[in-house]
Every structure is written in C-alpha cells, then in structure tokens.
Short mmCIF file of C-alpha atoms in Angstrom, two decimals:
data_model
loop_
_atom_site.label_atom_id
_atom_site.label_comp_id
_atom_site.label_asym_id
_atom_site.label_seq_id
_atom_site.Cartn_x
_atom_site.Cartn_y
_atom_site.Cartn_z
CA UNK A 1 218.18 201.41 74.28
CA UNK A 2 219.25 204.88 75.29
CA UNK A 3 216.78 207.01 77.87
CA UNK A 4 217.53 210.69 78.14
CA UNK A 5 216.82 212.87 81.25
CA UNK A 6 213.76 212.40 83.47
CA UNK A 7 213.03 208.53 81.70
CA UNK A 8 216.75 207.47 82.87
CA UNK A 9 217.19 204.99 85.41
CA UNK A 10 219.70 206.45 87.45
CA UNK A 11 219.20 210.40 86.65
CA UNK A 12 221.96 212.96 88.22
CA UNK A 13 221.55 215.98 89.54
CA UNK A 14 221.04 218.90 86.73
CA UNK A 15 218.88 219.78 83.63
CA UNK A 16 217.29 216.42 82.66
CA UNK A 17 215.38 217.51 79.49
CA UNK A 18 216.48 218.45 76.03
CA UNK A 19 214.75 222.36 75.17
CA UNK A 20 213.94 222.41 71.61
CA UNK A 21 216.17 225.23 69.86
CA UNK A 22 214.08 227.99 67.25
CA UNK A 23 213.41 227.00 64.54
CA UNK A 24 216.65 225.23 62.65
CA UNK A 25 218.10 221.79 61.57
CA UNK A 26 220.05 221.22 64.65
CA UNK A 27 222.03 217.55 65.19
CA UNK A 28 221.95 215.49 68.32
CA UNK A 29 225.24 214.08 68.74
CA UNK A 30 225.68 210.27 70.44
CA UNK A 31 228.80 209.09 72.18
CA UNK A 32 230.00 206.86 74.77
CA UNK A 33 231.49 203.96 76.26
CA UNK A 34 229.03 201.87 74.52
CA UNK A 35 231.17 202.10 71.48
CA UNK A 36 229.05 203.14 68.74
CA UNK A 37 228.67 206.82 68.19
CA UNK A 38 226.32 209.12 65.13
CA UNK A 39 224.61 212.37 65.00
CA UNK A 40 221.01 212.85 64.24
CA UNK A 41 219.75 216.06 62.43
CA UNK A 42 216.37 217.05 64.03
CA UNK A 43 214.31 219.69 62.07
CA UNK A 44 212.67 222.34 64.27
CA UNK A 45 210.01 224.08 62.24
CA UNK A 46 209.03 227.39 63.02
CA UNK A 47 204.56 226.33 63.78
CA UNK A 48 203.84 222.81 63.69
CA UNK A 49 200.20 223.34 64.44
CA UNK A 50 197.31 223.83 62.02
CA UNK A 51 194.63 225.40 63.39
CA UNK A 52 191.16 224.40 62.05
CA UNK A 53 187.55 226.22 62.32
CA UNK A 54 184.16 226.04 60.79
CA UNK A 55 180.93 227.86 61.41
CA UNK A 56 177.00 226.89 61.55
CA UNK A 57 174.90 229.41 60.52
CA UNK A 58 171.47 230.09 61.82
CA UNK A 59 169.13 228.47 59.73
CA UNK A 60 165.10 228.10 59.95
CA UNK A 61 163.37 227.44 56.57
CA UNK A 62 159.73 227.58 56.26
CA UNK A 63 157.22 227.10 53.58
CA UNK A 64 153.51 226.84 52.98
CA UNK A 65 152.77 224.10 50.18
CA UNK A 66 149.92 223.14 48.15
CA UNK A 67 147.94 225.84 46.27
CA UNK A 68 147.71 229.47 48.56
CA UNK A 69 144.53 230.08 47.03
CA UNK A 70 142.36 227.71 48.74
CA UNK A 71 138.35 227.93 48.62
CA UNK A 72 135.17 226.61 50.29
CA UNK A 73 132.75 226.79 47.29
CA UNK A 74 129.33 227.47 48.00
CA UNK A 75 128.53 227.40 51.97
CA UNK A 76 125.20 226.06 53.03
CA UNK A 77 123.37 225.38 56.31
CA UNK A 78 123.05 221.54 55.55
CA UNK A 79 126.47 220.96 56.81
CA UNK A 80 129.96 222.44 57.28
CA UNK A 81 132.37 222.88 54.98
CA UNK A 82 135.83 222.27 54.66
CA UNK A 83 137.87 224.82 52.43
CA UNK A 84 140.58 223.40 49.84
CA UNK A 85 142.79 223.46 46.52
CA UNK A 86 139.31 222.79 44.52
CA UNK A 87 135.41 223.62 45.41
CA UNK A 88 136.00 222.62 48.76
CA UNK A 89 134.45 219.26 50.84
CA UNK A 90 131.08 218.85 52.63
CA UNK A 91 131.11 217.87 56.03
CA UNK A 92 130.97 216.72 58.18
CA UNK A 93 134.28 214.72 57.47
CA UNK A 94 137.32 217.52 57.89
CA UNK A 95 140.12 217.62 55.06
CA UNK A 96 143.25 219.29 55.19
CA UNK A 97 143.09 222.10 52.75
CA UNK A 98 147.20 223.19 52.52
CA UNK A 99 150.82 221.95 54.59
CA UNK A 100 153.20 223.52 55.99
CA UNK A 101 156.83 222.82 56.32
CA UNK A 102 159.38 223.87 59.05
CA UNK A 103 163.09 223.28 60.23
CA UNK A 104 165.08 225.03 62.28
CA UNK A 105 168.58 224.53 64.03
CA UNK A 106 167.50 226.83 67.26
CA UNK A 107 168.07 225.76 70.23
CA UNK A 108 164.88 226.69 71.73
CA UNK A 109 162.74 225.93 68.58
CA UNK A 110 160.24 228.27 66.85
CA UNK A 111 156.59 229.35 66.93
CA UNK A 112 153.99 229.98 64.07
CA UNK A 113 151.52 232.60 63.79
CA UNK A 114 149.23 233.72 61.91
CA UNK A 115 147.10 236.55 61.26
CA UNK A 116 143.75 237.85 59.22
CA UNK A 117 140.48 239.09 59.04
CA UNK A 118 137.84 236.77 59.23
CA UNK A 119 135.62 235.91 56.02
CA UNK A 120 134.27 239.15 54.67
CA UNK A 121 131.81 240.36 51.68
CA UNK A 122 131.34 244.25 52.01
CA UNK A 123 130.21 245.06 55.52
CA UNK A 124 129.16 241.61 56.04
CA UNK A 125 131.16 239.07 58.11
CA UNK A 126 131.06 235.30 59.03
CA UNK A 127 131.55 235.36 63.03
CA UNK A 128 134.78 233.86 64.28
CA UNK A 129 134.05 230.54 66.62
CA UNK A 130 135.77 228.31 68.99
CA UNK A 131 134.82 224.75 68.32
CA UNK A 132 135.87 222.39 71.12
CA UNK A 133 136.15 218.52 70.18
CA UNK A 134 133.50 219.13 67.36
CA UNK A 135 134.70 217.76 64.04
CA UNK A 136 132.31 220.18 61.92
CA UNK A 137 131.14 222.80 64.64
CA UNK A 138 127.31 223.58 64.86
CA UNK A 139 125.86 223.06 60.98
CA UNK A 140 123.34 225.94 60.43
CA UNK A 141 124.77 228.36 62.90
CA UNK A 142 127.42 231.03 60.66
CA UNK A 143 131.04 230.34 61.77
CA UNK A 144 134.56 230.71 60.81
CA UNK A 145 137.72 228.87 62.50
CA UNK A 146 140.55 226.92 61.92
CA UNK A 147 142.63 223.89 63.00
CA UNK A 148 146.23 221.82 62.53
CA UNK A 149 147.78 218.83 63.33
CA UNK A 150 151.41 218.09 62.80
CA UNK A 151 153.51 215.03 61.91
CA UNK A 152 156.35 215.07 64.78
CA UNK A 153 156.37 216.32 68.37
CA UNK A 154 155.44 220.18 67.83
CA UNK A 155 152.76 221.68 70.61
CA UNK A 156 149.39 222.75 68.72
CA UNK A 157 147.94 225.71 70.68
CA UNK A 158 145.17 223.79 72.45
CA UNK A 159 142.60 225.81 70.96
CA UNK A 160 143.40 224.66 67.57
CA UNK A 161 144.37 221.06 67.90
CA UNK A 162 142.89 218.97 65.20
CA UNK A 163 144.93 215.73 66.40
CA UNK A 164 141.73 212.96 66.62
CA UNK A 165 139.81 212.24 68.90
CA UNK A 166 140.34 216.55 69.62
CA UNK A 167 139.03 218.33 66.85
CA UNK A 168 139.43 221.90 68.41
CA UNK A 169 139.20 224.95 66.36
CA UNK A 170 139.25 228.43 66.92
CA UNK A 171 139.84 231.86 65.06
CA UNK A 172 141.05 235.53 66.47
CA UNK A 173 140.31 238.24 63.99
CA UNK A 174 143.53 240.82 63.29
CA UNK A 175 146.06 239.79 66.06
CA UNK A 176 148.88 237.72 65.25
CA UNK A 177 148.28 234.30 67.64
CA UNK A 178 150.06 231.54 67.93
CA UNK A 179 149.07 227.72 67.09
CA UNK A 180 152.61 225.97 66.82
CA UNK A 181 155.72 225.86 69.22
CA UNK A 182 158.40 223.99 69.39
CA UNK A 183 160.77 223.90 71.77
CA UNK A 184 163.80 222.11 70.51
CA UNK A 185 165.98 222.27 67.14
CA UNK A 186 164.06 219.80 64.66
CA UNK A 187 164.18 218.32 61.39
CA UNK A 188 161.58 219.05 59.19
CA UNK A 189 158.34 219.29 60.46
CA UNK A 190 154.73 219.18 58.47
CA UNK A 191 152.08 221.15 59.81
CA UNK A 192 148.64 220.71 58.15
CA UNK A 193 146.01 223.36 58.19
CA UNK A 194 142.20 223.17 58.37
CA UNK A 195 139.77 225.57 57.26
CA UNK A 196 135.86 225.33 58.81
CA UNK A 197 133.03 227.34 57.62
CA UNK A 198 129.08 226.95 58.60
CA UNK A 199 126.59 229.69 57.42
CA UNK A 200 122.84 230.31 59.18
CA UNK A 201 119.87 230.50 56.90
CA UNK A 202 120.14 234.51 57.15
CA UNK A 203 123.87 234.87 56.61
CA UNK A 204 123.98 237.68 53.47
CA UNK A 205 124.61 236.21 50.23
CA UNK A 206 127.94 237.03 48.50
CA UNK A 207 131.34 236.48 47.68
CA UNK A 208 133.18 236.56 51.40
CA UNK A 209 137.56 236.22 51.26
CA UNK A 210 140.13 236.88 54.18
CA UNK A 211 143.62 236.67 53.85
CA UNK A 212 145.65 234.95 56.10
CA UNK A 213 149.54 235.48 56.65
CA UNK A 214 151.34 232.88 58.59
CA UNK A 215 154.84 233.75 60.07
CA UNK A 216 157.60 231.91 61.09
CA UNK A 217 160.07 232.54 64.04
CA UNK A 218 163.29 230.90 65.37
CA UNK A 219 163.99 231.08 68.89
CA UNK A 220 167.86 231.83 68.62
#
C-alpha cells in the first residue's frame, strides 16, 4: 500500500500533493527501498466535464369540447330550460350542455373568462339573472345565466358554482368576468358549462342567439 502526501502517515515538511500537469500523457515514476519499482502513464485530458441542460417551455393548453353550437329549442314559461348539443332539456333537472379542458404548467395557475351579449332577437333581449342555490331559477319570469362545475380542485367564481347542493348562476352582459381560477400548475382539468333560460308569458317571440367567447390565461 503506498499513500502519497496529505494521506501519509508520517508526512514531512513540503508540497504534499501531486498538481495535475495540462493536458498530456505524463508517467508517475515508483521507486524505493521497498524493492519493486514501475512507472504509470496517467492521461490528462484537456475538459473532463460534460456539461448538460434542458429547458421547459411554458405550456397552457385549452379547449372547449362537444359541439360550439349549442341550443335551447323552443323556451316556454312552463319550466326552464337547459341549452345543449340537440333541442335542448326541460327543467327543471340542469344538464351540462359543452366541457372544457385545461392544463397548465404555471406556477400560479390560470383563470377563465368569458364574454357575450346576452340572448338577443332584434331589439329584444332576455334579461341577464343571478340565480342563487336555485337549480332552474324562477319558471315564468324571462332570464338568462349560466353555471360550471369542475372535476379537480379549481375555484368556481361563487356566483356561478353549479357544484350540488349550490346551483348558483349568474350572467354579466359585454365584460369579460371571470368563473374559474386556479392557483397552482395542474394536470388536466374539465370544466363543464351550463346554460339556463326561462321566458315570461310576454317575452317577444323570435329567434334570440348570443355568442359567447371564453378565454384562457396562464399565470406565468
């Protein structure tokens, strides 16, 4: 066994470590009074170091699914209705009429808006309404809102929390307002939408539409 320097049991005064050369094939020459002697060739290379790096990119994806032209049918004052891909549902049992899906990798999470006019036929309108923990609002009295629940741990603006027993809608004509939030980076997320519509016996016949655009945002 053969210790060198700082490692030796009885170390002398002087320089007790071996400096590496540049880069070469230098030899390391042994000798002694232990009898036995050789050389060793060491090769120094000039960088033995590999540096490694990768890169995340920002990524959010987002995507409404089912059919984007959804429909009530015919609205009456019996009951409410529930818009969807077909004629639409009577009340007063809600249905989801589209999903939405969401990821992000942002720290802070995202938040969904939307914006829109409210159901219009020529100058006529359906009011907007805020429905609180009222599954199909006030039958026979004209209204317009919406609702969502979502499948993990997103906050639904109060307003429009459909998560049972809540049943909260709400609608807010031409501003962009929020109804989901999330606060930390998340796997995909499905957020369901609900569409609520009650006419009065002297709401104006005709064909009322609105067009809603959602939007997206990561909090980078």
């Amino acid at each position: 066994r053969l210790k060198v320097g700082a490692n030796a049991t009885s170390e002398s005064a002087g320089t007790i470590r071996i400096t590496n050369p540049v880069a070469s094939s230098p030899t390391v020459t042994l000798a002694g009074t232990f009898g036995d002697t050789g050389t060793i060739t060491v090769n120094i290379i000039a960088n033995d170091q590999v540096a490694v790096t990768a890169t995340v990119d920002n990524s959010l994806t987002f995507a409404i699914n089912g059919d984007n032209a959804i429909t009530f049918g015919p609205l009456v004052t019996a009951n409410a209705r529930f818009a969807g891909d077909a004629a639409g549902t009577n009340g007063p049992t809600s249905a989801s009429a589209h999903t939405m899906t969401i990821a992000t990798n942002a720290a802070t999470g995202y938040n969904i808006t939307y914006n829109g006019a409210t159901l219009t036929s020529g100058a006529n309108t359906i009011p907007v309404a805020t429905i609180t923990s009222d599954e199909d609002g006030v039958p026979g009295s004209a209204q317009f809102a919406i609702g969502f629940t979502r499948s993990g741990d997103a906050t639904i603006a109060t307003a429009y929390n459909q998560v049972t027993p809540t049943f909260n809608y709400s609608f807010v004509a031409g501003v962009a307002t929020q109804i989901v939030s999330e606060t930390v980076s998340t796997a995909t997320e499905t957020i369901s939408a609900f569409y609520l519509a009650n006419i009065s016996g002297t709401t104006p016949a005709g064909s009322y539409t609105t067009t809603l655009t959602y939007v997206a945002t990561a909090n980078f």
